[in-house]
Tab-separated table of C-alpha atoms in Angstrom:
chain	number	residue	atom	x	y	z
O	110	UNK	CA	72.580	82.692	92.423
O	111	UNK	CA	74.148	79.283	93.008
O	112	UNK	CA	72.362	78.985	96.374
O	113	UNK	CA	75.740	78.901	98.500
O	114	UNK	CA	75.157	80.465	101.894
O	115	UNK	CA	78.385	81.060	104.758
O	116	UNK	CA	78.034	81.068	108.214
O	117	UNK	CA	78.501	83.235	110.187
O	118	UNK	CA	78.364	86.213	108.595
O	119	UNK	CA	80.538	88.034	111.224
O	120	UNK	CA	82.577	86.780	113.839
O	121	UNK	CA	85.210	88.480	115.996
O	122	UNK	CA	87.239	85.772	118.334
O	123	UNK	CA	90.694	86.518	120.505
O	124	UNK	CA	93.587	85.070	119.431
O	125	UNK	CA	94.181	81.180	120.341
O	126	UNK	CA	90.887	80.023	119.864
O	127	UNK	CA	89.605	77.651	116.996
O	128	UNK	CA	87.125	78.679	114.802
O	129	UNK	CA	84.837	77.582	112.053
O	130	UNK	CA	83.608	78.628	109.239
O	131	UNK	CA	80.700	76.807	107.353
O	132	UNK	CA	79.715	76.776	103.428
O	133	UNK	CA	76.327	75.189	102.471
O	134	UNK	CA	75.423	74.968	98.592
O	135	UNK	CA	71.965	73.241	97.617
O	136	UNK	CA	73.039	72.274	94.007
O	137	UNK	CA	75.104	69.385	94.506
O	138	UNK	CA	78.175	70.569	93.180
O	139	UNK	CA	81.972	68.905	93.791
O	140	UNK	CA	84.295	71.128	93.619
O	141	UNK	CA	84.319	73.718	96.745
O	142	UNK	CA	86.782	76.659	97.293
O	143	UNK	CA	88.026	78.358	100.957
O	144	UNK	CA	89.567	81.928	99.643
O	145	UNK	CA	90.738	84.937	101.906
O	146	UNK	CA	90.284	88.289	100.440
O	147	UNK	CA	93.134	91.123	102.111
O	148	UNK	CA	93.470	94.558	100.501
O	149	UNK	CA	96.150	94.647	97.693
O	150	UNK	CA	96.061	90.563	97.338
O	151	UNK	CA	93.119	89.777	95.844
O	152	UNK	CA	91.460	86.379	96.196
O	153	UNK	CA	94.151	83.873	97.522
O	154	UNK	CA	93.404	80.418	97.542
O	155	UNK	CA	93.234	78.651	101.076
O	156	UNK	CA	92.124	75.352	100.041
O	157	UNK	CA	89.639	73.556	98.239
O	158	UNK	CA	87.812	70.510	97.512
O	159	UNK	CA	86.863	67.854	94.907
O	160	UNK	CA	84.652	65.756	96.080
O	161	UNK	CA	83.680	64.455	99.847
O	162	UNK	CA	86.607	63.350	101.950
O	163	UNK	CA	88.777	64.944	99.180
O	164	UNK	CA	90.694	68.187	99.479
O	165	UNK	CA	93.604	69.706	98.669
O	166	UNK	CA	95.931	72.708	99.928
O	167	UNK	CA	96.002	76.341	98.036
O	168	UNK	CA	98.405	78.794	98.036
O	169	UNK	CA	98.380	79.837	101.862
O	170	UNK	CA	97.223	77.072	103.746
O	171	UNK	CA	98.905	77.724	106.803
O	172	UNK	CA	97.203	77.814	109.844
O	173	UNK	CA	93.873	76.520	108.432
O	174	UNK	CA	91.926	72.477	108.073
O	175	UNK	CA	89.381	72.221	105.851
O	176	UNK	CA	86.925	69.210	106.100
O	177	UNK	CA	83.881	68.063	104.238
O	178	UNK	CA	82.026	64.943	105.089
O	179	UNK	CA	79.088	65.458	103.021
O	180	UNK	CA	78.570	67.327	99.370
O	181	UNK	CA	76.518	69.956	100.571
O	182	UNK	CA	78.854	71.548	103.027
O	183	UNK	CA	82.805	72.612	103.389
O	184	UNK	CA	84.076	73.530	106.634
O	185	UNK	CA	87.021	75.543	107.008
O	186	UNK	CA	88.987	75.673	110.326
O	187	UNK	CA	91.328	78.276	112.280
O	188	UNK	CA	92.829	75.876	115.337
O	189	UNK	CA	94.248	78.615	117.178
O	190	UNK	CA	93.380	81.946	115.572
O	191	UNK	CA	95.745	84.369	115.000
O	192	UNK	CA	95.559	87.862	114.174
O	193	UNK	CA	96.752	87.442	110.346
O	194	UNK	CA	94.188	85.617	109.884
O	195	UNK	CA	91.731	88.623	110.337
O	196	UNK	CA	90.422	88.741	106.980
O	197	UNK	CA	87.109	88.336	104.675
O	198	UNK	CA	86.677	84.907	104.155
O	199	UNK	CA	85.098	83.375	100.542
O	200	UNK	CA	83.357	80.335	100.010
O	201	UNK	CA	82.827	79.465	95.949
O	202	UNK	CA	81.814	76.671	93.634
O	203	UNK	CA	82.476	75.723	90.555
O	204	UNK	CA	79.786	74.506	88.374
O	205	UNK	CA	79.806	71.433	86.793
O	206	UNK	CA	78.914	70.928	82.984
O	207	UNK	CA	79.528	71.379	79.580
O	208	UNK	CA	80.815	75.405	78.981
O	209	UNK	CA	81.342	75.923	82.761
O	210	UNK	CA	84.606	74.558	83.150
O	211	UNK	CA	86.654	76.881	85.994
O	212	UNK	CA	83.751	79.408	86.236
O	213	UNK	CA	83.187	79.978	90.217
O	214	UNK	CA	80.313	81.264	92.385
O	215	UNK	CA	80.791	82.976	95.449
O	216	UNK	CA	79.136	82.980	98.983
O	217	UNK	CA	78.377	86.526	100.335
O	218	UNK	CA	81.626	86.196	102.477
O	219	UNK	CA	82.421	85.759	105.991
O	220	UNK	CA	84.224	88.770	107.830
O	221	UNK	CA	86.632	87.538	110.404
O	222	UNK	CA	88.453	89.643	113.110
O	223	UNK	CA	90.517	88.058	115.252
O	224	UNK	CA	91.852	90.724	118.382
K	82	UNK	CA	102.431	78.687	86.785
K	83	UNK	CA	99.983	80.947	86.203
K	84	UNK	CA	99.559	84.555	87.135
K	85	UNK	CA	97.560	87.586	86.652
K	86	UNK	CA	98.527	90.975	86.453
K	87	UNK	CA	96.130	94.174	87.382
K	88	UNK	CA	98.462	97.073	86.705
K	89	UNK	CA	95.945	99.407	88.389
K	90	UNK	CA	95.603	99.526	92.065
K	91	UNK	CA	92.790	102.798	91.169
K	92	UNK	CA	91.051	104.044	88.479
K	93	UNK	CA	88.748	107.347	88.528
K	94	UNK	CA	86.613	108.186	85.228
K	95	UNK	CA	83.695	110.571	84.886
K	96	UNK	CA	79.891	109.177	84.720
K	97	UNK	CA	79.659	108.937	80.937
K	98	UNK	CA	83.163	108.690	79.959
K	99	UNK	CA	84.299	105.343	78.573
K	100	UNK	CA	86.699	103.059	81.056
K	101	UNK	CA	88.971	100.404	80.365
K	102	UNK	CA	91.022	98.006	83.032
K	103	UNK	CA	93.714	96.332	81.896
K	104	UNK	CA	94.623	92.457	82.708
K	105	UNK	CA	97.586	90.917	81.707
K	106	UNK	CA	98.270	87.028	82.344
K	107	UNK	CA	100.829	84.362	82.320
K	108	UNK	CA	99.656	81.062	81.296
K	109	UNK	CA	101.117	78.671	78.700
K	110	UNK	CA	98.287	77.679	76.717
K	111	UNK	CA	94.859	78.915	76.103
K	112	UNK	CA	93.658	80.371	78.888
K	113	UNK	CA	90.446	80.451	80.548
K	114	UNK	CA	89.586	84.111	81.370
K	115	UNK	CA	87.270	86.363	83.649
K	116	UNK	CA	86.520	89.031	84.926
K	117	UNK	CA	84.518	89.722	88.328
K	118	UNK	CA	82.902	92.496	89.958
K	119	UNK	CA	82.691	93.199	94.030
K	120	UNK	CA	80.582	96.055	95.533
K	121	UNK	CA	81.327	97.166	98.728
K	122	UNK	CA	80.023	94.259	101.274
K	123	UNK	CA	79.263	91.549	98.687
K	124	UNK	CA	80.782	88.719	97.664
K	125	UNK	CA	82.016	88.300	93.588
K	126	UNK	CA	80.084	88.365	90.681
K	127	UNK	CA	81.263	86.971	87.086
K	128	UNK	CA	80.854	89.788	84.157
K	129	UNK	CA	82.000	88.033	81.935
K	130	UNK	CA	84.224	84.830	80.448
K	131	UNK	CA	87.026	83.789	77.638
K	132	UNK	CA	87.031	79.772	77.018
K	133	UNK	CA	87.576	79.906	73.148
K	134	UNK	CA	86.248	81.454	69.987
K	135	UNK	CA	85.186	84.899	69.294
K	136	UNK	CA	88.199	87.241	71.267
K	137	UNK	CA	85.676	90.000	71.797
K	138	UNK	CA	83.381	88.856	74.394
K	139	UNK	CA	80.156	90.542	75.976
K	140	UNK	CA	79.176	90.064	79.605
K	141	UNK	CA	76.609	91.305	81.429
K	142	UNK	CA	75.930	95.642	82.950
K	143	UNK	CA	77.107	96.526	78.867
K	144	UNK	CA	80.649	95.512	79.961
K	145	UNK	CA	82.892	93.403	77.063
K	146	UNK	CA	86.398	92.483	76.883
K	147	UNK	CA	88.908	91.484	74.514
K	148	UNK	CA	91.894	88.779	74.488
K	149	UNK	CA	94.431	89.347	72.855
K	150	UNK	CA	97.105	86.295	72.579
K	151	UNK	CA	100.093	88.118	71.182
K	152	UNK	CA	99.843	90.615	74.199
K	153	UNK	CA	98.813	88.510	77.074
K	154	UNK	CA	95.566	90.697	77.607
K	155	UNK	CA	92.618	90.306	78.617
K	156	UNK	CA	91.227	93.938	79.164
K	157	UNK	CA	87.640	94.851	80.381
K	158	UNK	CA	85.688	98.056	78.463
K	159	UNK	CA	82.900	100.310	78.705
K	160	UNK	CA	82.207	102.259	76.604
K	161	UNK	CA	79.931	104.872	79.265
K	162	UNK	CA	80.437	104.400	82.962
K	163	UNK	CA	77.440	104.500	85.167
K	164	UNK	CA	77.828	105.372	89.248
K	165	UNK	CA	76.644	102.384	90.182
K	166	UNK	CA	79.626	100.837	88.144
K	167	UNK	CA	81.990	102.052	91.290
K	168	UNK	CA	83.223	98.709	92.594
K	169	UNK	CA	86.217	96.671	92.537
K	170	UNK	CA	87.126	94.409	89.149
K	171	UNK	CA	88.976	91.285	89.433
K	172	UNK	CA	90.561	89.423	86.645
K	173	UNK	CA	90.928	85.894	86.949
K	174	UNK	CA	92.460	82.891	84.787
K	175	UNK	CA	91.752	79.194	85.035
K	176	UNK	CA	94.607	76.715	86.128
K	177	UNK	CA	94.421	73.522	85.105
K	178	UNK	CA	95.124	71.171	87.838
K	179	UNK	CA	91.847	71.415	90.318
K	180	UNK	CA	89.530	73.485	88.508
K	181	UNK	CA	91.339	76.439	90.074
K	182	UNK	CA	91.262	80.242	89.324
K	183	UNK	CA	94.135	82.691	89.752
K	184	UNK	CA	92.636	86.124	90.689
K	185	UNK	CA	95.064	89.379	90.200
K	186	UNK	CA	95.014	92.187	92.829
K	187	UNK	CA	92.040	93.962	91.647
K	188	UNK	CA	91.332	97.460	90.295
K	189	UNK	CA	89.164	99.477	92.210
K	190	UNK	CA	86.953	102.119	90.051
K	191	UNK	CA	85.455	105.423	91.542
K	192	UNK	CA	82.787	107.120	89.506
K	193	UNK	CA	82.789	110.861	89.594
K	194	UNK	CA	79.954	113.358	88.823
């Protein structure tokens, strides 16, 4: 458990309005990853962070902001939802340290439907 | 750039039987390997990892997995599947730029009776 927590859990908003997800880790960790999970993709990378104020785009980073003003917590946000971005929604870290280079933890997920 | 293959959308083996899922990747140099489990309604959890060393590496729920440079492979075993083992299995490689991992499509294993 590498105390990461997402909220909310479930959320189902209409299409055109901004939403935001939240990922809170306790351990004090700097680098911070936004994934969306869709059936026959995998994980894809949204966007991600390496330290506070610092972030960088992923592989489909259209459509989405990410923010993070403090280490503790990564926000990720849809400014005007659309229905592609219905979708299961992955917060992870990586932990920092000798032998744990690339090796992510995952949040329990957010499930997003946007109608 | 990097990619990972998961040749198998579906897999179904009998409890007992043994079960391999194949992973093949495209990096340049040594990779950093994993593999990842998902039950149904829960978020990813690591089995297992390749950094360097030994290529036959043991992870945790009896699972192990071998690289293998000269084929690009990086394929998960068991050698007797449980039911609970039914889940989806991710492999994953490390890029290097931003601490970043490459996932493949998945494989997702039913367990019969």
């Amino acid at each position: 458990d590498a105390g990461i927590t997402q909220s909310p859990r479930h959320k189902v908003t209409e299409t055109g309005t901004p939403v935001t997800l939240r990922c809170h880790q306790t351990e004090n960790h700097r680098y911070m990853y936004w994934y969306r999970q869709d059936p026959g993709h995998g994980l894809r990378l949204i966007h991600y962070s390496y330290g506070v104020k610092d972030t960088d785009k992923g592989e489909v980073s259209d459509g989405y902001s990410v923010s993070r003003s403090k280490t503790e917590d990564f926000l990720l946000t849809l400014e005007s939802a659309t229905s592609s971005q219905t979708s299961v929604y992955f917060c992870a870290i990586t932990r920092s340290g000798q032998g744990f280079a690339y090796e992510q933890y995952f949040g329990p997920g957010t499930r997003l439907t946007v109608t | 750039a990097q990619s990972v293959t998961q040749p198998d959308i579906h897999i179904t083996v009998s409890e007992g039987a043994s079960l391999e899922l194949r992973c093949n990747y495209s990096y340049g140099a040594t990779p950093y390997l994993f593999w990842y489990v998902q039950s149904p309604g829960q978020g990813l959890q690591l089995l297992l990892k390749y950094f360097s060393g030994d290529t036959l590496v043991q992870g945790i729920k009896g699972f192990e997995a071998e690289f293998k440079r000269s084929q690009s492979s990086f394929n998960l075993r068991k050698p007797s599947v449980h039911w609970s083992d039914a889940a989806e299995y991710f492999c994953a490689v490390g890029a290097v730029v931003g601490n970043k991992l490459v996932f493949g499509s998945g494989t997702i294993l039913r367990v019969k009776s």
